[in-house]
Short mmCIF file of C-alpha atoms in Angstrom, two decimals:
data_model
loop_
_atom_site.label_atom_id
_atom_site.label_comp_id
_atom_site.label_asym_id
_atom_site.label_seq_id
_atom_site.Cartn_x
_atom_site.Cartn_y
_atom_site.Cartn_z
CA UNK V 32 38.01 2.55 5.06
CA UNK V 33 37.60 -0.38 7.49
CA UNK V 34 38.20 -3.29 5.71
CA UNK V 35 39.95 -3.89 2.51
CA UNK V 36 37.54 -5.26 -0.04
CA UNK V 37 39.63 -5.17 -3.09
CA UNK V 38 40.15 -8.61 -3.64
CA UNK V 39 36.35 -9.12 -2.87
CA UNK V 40 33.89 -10.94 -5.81
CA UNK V 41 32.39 -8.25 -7.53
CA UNK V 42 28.34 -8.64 -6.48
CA UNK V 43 26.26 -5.90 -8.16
CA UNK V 44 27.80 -4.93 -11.56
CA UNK V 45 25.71 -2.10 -14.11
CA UNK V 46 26.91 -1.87 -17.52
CA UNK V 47 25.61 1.50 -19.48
CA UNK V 48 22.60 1.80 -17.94
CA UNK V 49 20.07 3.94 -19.60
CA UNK V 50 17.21 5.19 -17.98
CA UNK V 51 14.49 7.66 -19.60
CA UNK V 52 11.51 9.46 -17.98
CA UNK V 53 9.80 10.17 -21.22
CA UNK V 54 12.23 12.55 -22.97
CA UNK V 55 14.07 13.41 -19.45
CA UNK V 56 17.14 11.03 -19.65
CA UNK V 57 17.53 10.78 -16.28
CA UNK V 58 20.56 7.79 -16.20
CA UNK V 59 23.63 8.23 -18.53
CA UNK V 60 24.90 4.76 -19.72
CA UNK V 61 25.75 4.30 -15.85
CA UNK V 62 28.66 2.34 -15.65
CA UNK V 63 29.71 0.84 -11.53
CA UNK V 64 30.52 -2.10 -9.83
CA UNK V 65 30.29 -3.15 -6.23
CA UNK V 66 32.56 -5.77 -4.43
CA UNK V 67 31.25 -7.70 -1.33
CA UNK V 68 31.56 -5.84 1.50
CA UNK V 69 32.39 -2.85 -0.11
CA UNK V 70 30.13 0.77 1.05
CA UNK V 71 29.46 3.26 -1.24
CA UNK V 72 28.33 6.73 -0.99
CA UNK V 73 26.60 8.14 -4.11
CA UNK V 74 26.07 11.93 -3.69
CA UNK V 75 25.31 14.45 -5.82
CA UNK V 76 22.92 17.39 -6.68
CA UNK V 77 18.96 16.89 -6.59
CA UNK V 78 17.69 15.34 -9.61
CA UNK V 79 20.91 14.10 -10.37
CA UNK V 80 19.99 10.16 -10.92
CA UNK V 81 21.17 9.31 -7.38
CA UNK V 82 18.03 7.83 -5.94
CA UNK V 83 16.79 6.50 -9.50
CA UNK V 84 20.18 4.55 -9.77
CA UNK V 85 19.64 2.69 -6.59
CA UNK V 86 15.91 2.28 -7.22
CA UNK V 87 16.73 0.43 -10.65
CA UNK V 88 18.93 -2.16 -9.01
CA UNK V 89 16.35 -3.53 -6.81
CA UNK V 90 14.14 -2.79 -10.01
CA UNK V 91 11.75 -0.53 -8.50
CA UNK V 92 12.66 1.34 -11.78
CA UNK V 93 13.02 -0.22 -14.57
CA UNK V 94 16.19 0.58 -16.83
CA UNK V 95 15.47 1.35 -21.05
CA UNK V 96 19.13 -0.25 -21.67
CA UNK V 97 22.01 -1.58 -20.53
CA UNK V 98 22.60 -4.49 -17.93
CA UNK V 99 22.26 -5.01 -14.47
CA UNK V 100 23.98 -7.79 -12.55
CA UNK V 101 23.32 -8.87 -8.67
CA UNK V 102 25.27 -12.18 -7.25
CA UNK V 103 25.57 -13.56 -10.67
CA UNK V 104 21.50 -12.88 -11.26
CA UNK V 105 20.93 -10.78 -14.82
CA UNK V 106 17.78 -8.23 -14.34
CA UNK V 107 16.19 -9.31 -17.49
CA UNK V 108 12.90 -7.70 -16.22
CA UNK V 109 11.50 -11.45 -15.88
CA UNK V 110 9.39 -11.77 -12.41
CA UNK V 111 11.96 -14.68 -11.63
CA UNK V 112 15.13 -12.41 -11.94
CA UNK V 113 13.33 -9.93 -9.76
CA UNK V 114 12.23 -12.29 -7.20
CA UNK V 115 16.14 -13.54 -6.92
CA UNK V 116 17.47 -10.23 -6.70
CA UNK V 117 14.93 -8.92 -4.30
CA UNK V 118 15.72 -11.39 -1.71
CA UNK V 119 19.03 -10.25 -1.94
CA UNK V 120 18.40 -6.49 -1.35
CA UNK V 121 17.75 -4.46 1.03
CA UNK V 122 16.27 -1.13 0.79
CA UNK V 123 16.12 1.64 3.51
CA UNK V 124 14.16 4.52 2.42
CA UNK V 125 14.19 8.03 3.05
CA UNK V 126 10.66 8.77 4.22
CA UNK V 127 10.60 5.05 6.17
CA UNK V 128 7.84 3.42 4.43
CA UNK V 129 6.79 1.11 7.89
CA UNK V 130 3.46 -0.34 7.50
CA UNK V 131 1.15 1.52 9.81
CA UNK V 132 -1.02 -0.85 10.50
CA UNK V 133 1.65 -3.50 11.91
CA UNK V 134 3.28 -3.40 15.15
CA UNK V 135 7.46 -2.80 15.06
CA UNK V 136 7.71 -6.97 15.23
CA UNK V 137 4.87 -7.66 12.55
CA UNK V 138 6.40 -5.04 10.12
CA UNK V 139 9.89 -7.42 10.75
CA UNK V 140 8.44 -10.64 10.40
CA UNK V 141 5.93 -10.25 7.46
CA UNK V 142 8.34 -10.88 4.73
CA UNK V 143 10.10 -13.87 5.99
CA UNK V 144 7.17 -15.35 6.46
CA UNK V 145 5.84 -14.70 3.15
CA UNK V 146 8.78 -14.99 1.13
CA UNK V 147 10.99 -17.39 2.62
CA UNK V 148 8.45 -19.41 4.08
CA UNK V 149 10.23 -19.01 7.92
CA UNK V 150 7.98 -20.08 10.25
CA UNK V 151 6.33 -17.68 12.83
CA UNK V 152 8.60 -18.56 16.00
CA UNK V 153 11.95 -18.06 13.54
CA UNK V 154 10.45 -14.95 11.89
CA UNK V 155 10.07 -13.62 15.92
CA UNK V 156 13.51 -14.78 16.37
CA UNK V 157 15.03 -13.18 13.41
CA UNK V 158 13.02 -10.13 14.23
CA UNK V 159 14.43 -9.64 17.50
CA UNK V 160 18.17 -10.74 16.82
CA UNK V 161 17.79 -7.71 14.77
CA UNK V 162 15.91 -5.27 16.16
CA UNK V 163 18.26 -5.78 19.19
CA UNK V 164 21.04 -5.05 16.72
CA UNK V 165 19.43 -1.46 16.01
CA UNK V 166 18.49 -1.27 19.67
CA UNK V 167 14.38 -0.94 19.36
CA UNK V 168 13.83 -4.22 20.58
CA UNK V 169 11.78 -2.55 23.48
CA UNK V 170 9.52 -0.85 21.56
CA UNK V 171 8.48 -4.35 19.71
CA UNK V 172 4.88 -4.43 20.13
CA UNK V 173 4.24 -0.53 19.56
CA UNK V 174 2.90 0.40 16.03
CA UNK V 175 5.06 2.56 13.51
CA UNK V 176 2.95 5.92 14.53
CA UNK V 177 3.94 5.75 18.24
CA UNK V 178 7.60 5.91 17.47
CA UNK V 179 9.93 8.67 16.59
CA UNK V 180 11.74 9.74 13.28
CA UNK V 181 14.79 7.73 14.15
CA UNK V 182 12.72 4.76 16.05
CA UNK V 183 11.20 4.59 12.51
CA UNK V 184 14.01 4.77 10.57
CA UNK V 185 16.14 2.14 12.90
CA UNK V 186 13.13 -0.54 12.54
CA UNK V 187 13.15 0.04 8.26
CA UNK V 188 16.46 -0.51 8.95
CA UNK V 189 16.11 -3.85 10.81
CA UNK V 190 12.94 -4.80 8.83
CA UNK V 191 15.31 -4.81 5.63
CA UNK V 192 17.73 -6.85 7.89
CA UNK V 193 15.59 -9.39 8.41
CA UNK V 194 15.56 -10.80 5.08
CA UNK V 195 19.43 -11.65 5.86
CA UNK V 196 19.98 -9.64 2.36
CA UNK V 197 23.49 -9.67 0.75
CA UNK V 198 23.20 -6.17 -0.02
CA UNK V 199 21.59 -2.73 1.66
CA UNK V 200 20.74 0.40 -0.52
CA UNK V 201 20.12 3.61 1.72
CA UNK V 202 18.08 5.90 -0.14
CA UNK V 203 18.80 8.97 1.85
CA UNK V 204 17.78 7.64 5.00
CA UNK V 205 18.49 10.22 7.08
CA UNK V 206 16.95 13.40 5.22
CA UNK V 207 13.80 13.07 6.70
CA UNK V 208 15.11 12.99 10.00
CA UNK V 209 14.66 16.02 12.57
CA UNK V 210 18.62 16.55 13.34
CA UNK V 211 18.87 15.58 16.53
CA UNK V 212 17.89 11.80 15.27
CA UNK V 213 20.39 11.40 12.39
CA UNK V 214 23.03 10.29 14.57
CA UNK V 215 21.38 7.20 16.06
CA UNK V 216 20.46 6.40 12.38
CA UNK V 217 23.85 6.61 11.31
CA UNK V 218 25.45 4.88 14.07
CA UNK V 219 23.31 2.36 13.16
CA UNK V 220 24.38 2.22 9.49
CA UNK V 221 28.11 2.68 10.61
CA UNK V 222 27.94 -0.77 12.66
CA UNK V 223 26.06 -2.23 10.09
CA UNK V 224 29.67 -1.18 8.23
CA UNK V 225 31.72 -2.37 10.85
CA UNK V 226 30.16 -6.13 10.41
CA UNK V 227 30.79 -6.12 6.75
CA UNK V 228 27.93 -5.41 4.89
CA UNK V 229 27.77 -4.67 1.41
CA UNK V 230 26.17 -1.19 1.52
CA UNK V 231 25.23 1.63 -1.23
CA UNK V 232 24.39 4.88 0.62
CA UNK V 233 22.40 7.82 -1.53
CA UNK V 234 23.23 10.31 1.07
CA UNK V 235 24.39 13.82 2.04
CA UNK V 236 26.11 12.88 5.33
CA UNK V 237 29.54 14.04 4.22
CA UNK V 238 31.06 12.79 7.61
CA UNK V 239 29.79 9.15 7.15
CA UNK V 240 30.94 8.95 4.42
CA UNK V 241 34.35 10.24 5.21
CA UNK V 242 34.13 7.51 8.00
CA UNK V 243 32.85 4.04 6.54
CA UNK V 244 33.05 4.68 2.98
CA UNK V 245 35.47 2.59 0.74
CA UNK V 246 34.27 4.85 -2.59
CA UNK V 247 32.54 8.25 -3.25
CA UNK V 248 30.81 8.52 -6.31
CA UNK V 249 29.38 12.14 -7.44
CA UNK V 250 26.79 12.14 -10.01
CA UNK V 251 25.44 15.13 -11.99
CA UNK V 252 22.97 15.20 -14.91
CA UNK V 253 22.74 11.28 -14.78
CA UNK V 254 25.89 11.05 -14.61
CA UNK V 255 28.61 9.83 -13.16
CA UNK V 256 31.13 12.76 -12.56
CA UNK V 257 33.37 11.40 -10.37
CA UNK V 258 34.42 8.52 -7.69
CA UNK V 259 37.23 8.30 -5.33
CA UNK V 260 38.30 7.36 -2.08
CA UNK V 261 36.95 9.42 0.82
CA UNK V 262 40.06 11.04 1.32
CA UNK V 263 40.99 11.76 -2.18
CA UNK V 264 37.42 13.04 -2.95
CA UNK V 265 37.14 15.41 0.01
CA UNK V 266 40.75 16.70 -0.21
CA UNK V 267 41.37 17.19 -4.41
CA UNK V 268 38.43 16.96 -5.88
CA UNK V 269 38.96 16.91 -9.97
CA UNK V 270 36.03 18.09 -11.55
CA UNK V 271 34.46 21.74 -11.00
CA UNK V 272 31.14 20.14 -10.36
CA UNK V 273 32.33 18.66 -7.76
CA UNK V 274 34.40 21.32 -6.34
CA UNK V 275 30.81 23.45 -6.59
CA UNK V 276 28.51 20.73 -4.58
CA UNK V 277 31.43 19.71 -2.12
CA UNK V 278 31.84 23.82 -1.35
CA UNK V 279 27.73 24.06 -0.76
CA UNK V 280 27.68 20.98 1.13
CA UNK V 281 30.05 21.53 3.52
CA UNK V 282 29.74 25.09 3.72
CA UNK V 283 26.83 24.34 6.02
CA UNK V 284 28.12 21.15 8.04
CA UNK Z 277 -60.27 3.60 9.24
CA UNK Z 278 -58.48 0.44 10.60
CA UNK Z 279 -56.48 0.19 13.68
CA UNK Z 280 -53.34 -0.61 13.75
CA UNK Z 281 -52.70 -3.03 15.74
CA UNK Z 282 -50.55 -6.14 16.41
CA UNK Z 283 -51.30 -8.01 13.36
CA UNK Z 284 -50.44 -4.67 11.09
CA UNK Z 285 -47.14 -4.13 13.15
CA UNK Z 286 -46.04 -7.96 12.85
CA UNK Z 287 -46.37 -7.24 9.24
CA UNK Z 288 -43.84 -4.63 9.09
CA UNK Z 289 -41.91 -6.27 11.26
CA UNK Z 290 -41.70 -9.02 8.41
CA UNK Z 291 -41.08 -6.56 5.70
CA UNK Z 292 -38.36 -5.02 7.97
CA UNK Z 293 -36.61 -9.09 7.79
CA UNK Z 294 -36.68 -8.86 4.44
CA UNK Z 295 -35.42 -5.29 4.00
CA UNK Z 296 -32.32 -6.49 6.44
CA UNK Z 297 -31.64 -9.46 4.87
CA UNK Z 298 -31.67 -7.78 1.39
CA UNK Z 299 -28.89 -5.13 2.93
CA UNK Z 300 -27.53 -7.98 3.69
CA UNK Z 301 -27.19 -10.18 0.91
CA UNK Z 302 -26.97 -7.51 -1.11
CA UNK Z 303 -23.36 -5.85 1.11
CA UNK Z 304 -22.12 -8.85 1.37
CA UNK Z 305 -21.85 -10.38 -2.33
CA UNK Z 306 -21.64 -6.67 -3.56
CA UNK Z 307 -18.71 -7.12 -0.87
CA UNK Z 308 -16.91 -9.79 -2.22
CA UNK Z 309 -17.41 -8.61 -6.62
CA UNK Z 310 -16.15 -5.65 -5.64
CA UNK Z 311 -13.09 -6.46 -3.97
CA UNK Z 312 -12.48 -8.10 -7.09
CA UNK Z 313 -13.45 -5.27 -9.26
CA UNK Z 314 -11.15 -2.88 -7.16
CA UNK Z 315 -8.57 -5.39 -8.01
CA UNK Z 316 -8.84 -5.71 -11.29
CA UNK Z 317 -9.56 -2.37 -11.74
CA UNK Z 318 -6.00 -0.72 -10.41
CA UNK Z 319 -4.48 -3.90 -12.15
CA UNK Z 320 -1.14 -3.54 -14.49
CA UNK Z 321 -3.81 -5.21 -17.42
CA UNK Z 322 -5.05 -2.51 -18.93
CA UNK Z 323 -8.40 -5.02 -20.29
CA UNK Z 324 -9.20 -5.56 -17.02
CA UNK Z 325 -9.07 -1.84 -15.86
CA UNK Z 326 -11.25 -1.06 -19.46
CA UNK Z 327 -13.71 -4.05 -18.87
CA UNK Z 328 -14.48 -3.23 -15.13
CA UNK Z 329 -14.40 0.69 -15.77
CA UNK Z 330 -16.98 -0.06 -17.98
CA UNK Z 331 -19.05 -2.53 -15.56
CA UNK Z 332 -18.63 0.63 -12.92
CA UNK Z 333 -19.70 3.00 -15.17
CA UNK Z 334 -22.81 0.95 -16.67
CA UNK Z 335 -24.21 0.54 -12.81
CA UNK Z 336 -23.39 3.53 -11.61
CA UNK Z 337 -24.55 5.40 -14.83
CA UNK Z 338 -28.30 3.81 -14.49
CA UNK Z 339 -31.16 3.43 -12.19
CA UNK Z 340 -31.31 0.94 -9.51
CA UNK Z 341 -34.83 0.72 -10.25
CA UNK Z 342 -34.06 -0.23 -13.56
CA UNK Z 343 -31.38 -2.90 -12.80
CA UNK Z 344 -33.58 -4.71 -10.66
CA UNK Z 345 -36.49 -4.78 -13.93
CA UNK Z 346 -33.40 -5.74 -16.27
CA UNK Z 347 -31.99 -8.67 -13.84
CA UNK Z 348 -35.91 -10.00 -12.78
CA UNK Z 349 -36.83 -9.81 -16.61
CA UNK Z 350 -33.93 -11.01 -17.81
CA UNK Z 351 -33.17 -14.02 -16.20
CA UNK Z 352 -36.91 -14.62 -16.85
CA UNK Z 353 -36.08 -14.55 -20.68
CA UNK Z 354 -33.18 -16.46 -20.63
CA UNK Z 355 -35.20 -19.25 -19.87
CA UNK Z 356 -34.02 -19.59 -15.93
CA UNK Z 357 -36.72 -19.68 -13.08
CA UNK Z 358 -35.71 -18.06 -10.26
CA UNK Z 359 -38.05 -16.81 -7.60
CA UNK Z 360 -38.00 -12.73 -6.82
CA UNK Z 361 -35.59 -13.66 -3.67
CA UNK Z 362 -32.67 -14.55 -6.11
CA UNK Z 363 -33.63 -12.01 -8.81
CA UNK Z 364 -33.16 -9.33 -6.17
CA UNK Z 365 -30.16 -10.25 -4.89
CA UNK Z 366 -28.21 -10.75 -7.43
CA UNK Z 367 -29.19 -7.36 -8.74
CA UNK Z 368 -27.95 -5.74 -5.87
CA UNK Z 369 -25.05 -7.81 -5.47
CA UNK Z 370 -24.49 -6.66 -9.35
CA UNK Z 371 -25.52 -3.22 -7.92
CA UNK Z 372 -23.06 -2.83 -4.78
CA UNK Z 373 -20.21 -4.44 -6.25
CA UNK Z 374 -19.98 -1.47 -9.07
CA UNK Z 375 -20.28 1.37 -5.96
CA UNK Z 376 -17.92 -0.46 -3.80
CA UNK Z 377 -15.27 -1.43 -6.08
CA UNK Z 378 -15.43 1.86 -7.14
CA UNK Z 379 -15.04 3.13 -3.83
CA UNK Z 380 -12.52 0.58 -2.75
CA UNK Z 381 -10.10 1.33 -6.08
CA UNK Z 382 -10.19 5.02 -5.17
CA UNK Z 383 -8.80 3.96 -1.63
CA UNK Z 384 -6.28 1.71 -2.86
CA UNK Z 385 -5.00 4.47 -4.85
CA UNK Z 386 -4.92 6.82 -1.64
CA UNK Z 387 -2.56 4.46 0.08
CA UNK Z 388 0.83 5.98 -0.32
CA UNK Z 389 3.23 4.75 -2.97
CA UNK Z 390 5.92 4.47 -0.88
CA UNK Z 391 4.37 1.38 0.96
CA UNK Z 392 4.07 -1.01 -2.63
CA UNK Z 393 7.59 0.30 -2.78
CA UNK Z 394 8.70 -0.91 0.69
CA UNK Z 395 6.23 -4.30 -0.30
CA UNK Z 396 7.96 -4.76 -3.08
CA UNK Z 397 11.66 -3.88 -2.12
CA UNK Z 398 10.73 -6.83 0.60
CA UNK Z 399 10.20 -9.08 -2.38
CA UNK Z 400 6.64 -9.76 -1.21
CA UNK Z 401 4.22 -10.85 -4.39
CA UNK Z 402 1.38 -9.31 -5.50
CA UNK Z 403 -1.21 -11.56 -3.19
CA UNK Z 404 0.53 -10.52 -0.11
CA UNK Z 405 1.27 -6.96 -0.80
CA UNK Z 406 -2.29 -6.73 -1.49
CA UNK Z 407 -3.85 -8.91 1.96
CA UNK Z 408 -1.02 -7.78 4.03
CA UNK Z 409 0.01 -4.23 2.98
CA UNK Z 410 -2.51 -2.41 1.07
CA UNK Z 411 -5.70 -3.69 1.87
CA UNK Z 412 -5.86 -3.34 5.96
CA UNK Z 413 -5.20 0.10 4.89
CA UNK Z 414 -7.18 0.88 1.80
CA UNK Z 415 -10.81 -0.79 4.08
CA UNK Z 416 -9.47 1.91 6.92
CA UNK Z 417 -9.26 4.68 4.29
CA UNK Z 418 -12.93 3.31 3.12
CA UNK Z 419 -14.68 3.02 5.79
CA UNK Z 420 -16.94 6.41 6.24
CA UNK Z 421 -17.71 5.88 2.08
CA UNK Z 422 -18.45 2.65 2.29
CA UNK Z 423 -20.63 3.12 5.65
CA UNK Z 424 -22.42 5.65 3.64
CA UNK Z 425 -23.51 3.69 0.85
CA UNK Z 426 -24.28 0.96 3.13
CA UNK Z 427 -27.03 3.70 4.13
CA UNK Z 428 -28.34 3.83 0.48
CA UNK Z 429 -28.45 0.25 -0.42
CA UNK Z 430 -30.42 -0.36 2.97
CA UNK Z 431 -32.79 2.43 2.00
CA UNK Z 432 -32.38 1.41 -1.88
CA UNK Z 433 -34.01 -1.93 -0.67
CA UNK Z 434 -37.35 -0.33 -1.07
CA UNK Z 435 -37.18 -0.50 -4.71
CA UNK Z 436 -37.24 -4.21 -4.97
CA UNK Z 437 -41.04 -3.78 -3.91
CA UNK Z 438 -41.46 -2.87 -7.35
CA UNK Z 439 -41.02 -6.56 -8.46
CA UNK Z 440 -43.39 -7.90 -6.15
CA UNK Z 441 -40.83 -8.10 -3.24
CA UNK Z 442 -42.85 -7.06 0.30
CA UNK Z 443 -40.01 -5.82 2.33
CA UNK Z 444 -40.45 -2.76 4.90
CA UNK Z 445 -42.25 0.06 2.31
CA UNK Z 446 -43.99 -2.20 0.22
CA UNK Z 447 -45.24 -3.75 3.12
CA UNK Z 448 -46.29 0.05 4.75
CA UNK Z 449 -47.85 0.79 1.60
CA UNK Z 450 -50.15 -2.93 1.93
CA UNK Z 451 -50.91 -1.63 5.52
CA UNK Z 452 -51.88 1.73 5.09
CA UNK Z 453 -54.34 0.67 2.06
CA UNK Z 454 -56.05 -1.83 4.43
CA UNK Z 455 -56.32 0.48 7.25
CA UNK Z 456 -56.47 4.22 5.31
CA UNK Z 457 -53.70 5.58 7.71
CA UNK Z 458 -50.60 6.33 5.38
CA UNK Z 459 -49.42 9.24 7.40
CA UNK Z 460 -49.02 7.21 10.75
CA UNK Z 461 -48.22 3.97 8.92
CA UNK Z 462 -45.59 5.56 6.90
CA UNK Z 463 -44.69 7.49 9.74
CA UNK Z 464 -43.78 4.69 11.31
CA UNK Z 465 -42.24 2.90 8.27
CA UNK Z 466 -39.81 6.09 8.02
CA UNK Z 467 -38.90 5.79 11.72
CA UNK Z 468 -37.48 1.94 11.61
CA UNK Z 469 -35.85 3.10 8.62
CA UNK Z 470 -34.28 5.91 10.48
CA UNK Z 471 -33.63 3.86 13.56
CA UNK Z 472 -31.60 1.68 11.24
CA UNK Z 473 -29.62 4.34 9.18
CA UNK Z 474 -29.13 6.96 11.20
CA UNK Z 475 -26.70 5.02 13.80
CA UNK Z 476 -24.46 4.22 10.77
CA UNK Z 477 -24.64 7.39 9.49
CA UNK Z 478 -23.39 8.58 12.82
CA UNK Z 479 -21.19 5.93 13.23
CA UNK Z 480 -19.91 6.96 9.46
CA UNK Z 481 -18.77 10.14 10.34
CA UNK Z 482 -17.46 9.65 13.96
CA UNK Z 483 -14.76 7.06 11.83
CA UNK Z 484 -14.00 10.48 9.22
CA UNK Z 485 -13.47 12.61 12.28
CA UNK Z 486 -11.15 10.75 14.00
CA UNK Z 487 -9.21 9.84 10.58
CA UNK Z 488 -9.04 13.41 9.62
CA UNK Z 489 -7.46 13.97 13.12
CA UNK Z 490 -4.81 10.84 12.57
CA UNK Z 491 -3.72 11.94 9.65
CA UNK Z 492 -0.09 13.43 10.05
#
């Protein structure tokens, strides 16, 4: 834990969430809320409701019931709520998603530009600050293809920044990733941590999480299972599920 | 028999302006529709998708020789007078915009999901995800299809003669009657043609070579 965010406003709240692919109910009534500032690493089994969780609160998916609540913004499904709680998000995802055809700086400043009207020069500006931040800014004017896993995955990472959003979902950002370039993707994430951002992490990484995260949640079936602190988790895990995933996770880590 | 001389080759040479400009005229509105049919055919409204499915399948399901009667005809009946020029082209603007959109909403489709996901987890609207995102990417995707039937509209061209149009073969065919030399005249109306199509052809699948070898 880094910084205490218990007496933090709560800023993304979901209250029994239900979520159906055709008779596959693949969220549970999904209960969780998220303080400012507060990181959270959601792990669990494949097909467990992880990534579909984190994809609903940016409303990439859209939820059958229940209610969704970002900065004081209800997801009614209106294109207004979605708009407002867009600009707010940030998404990194697992297989990048860069837009080929844009250099490294053009894939940064398109949506500033477009969506919060920033002027060229300031969408440059904001577009370095950050790609400084994930150290890239020398590869600026190369396109997606001519970078590596990482380089990739560090530019998502600063294109999402760039949007200045209140809140970053990681969609397992670093599964994709050859392993000798996770760990300049997640010491990217972990000083994106350190400066207090409010951060939901679908991921397998058992040792970031052990290291930034102020809550692990497991989920199973659609469901929530369990959710602790790191510590607690790792060391006395309640449930048997968990006990089962945590012993085939870290049996190979 | 005739020579053939300047006189006969300045001819074709006109027909061969009007065959261009028809290719022209004809890509470039067919251009423009069927941007807008690609659009509105991988829309979220599924009337749109029904109503230009159906304009797709209605061109692409008949006879460009028959389109061009129908359009020259038609406007006739409805009372409009429009010279051959305009009768043409909009039947092959009608004509190109079916095959292209068609085209073009089959490469919009082939760009991956993921990047409307990333477009839309920017909180960039439809207009821009489209121009910015998918687009540039979908025309890349496009291009050796839509070179090739760039091919068969400048070679479809021919049909117009059939409404009293003299572009490059009706043109041939005026020539060889007035100088009883189809084979050479004709000869030489299939080279221009070839002249013309075969560099794009080339050109065509150069661009699917080198995509096939950039794709990772």
């Amino acid at each position: 834990m880094l910084n205490s965010a218990k007496d933090q406003p709560t800023l993304i709240s979901l209250e029994d969430v239900q979520k159906w692919y055709g008779a596959f109910h693949a969220l549970k009534s999904i209960s969780l809320s998220v303080r400012k500032g507060e990181k959270i690493v959601l792990c669990g089994p494949s097909g467990s409701g992880k990534s579909t969780l984190i994809r609903c609160i940016n409303a990439l998916e859209t939820i059958e019931d229940g209610k969704i609540v970002v900065e004081g913004q209800v997801l009614d499904g209106s294109t207004k709520s979605i708009d407002a709680i867009r600009r707010e998000v940030g998404m990194v995802f697992q297989s990048f998603n860069l837009f080929p055809h844009m250099t490294v700086l053009q894939n940064c400043t398109l949506a500033p530009m477009r969506v919060r009207g920033t002027s060229h020069t300031d969408a440059e500006r904001l577009a370095r600050k950050y790609l400084e931040r994930v150290r890239i800014l020398d590869q600026a004017e190369k396109y997606p293809a001519q970078l590596s896993g990482g380089q990739q995955q560090r530019v998502a990472i600063a294109r999402a920044l760039c949007m200045e959003p209140k809140v970053m979902l990681f969609d397992e950002p670093t599964s994709a990733l050859d392993p000798e370039m996770v760990k300049e993707v997640l010491d990217t994430m972990i000083g994106l941590a350190r400066d207090g951002m409010t951060m939901i992490c679908v991921t397998h990484e058992m040792g970031f999480a052990r290291q930034v995260a102020d809550r692990v949640i497991f989920m199973a079936s659609g469901e929530i299972v369990e959710e602790a602190e790191p510590e607690v988790f790792f060391k006395s895990p309640k449930h048997q599920r968990t006990k089962t995933f945590l012993g085939e996770i870290l049996a190979h880590h | 028999m005739g020579p053939i001389g300047e006189n006969e080759f300045f001819f074709l040479m006109q027909g061969l302006k009007w065959t261009v400009l028809l290719a022209i005229v004809g890509f470039i509105g067919g251009g423009i529709f069927g941007i807008l049919i690609a659009l509105l055919r991988t829309s979220k409204t599924k009337v749109a998708r029904r109503i230009t499915a159906g304009y797709i399948g209605v061109f692409q399901g008949t006879p460009l020789l028959m389109q061009l009667f129908v359009v020259y005809y038609g406007v006739a009946l409805l009372g409009i007078e429009v010279n051959a020029w305009i009768a043409v082209a909009i039947a092959f603007t009608l004509h190109a915009s079916a095959f292209l959109g068609e085209i073009w909403r089959g490469s919009i489709e082939a760009v991956p999901k993921g990047q409307t996901e990333a477009a839309n987890a920017l909180g960039l609207h439809y207009v821009s995800r489209m121009k910015d995102v998918i687009l540039p990417q979908a025309l890349k995707i496009s291009m050796p299809a839509t070179i090739g039937f760039l091919v068969q509209l400048i070679k479809g061209t021919s049909l117009a003669a059939i409404v009293g149009f003299i572009e490059l073969t009706r043109a041939g065919q005026i020539i060889s009657n007035q100088t009883y030399r189809p084979l050479l005249v004709f000869g030489i109306v299939g080279a221009i043609y070839f002249i013309i199509c075969w560099p794009l052809s080339h050109a065509g699948s150069g661009l699917e070579k080198r995509m096939a070898k950039a794709v990772r």
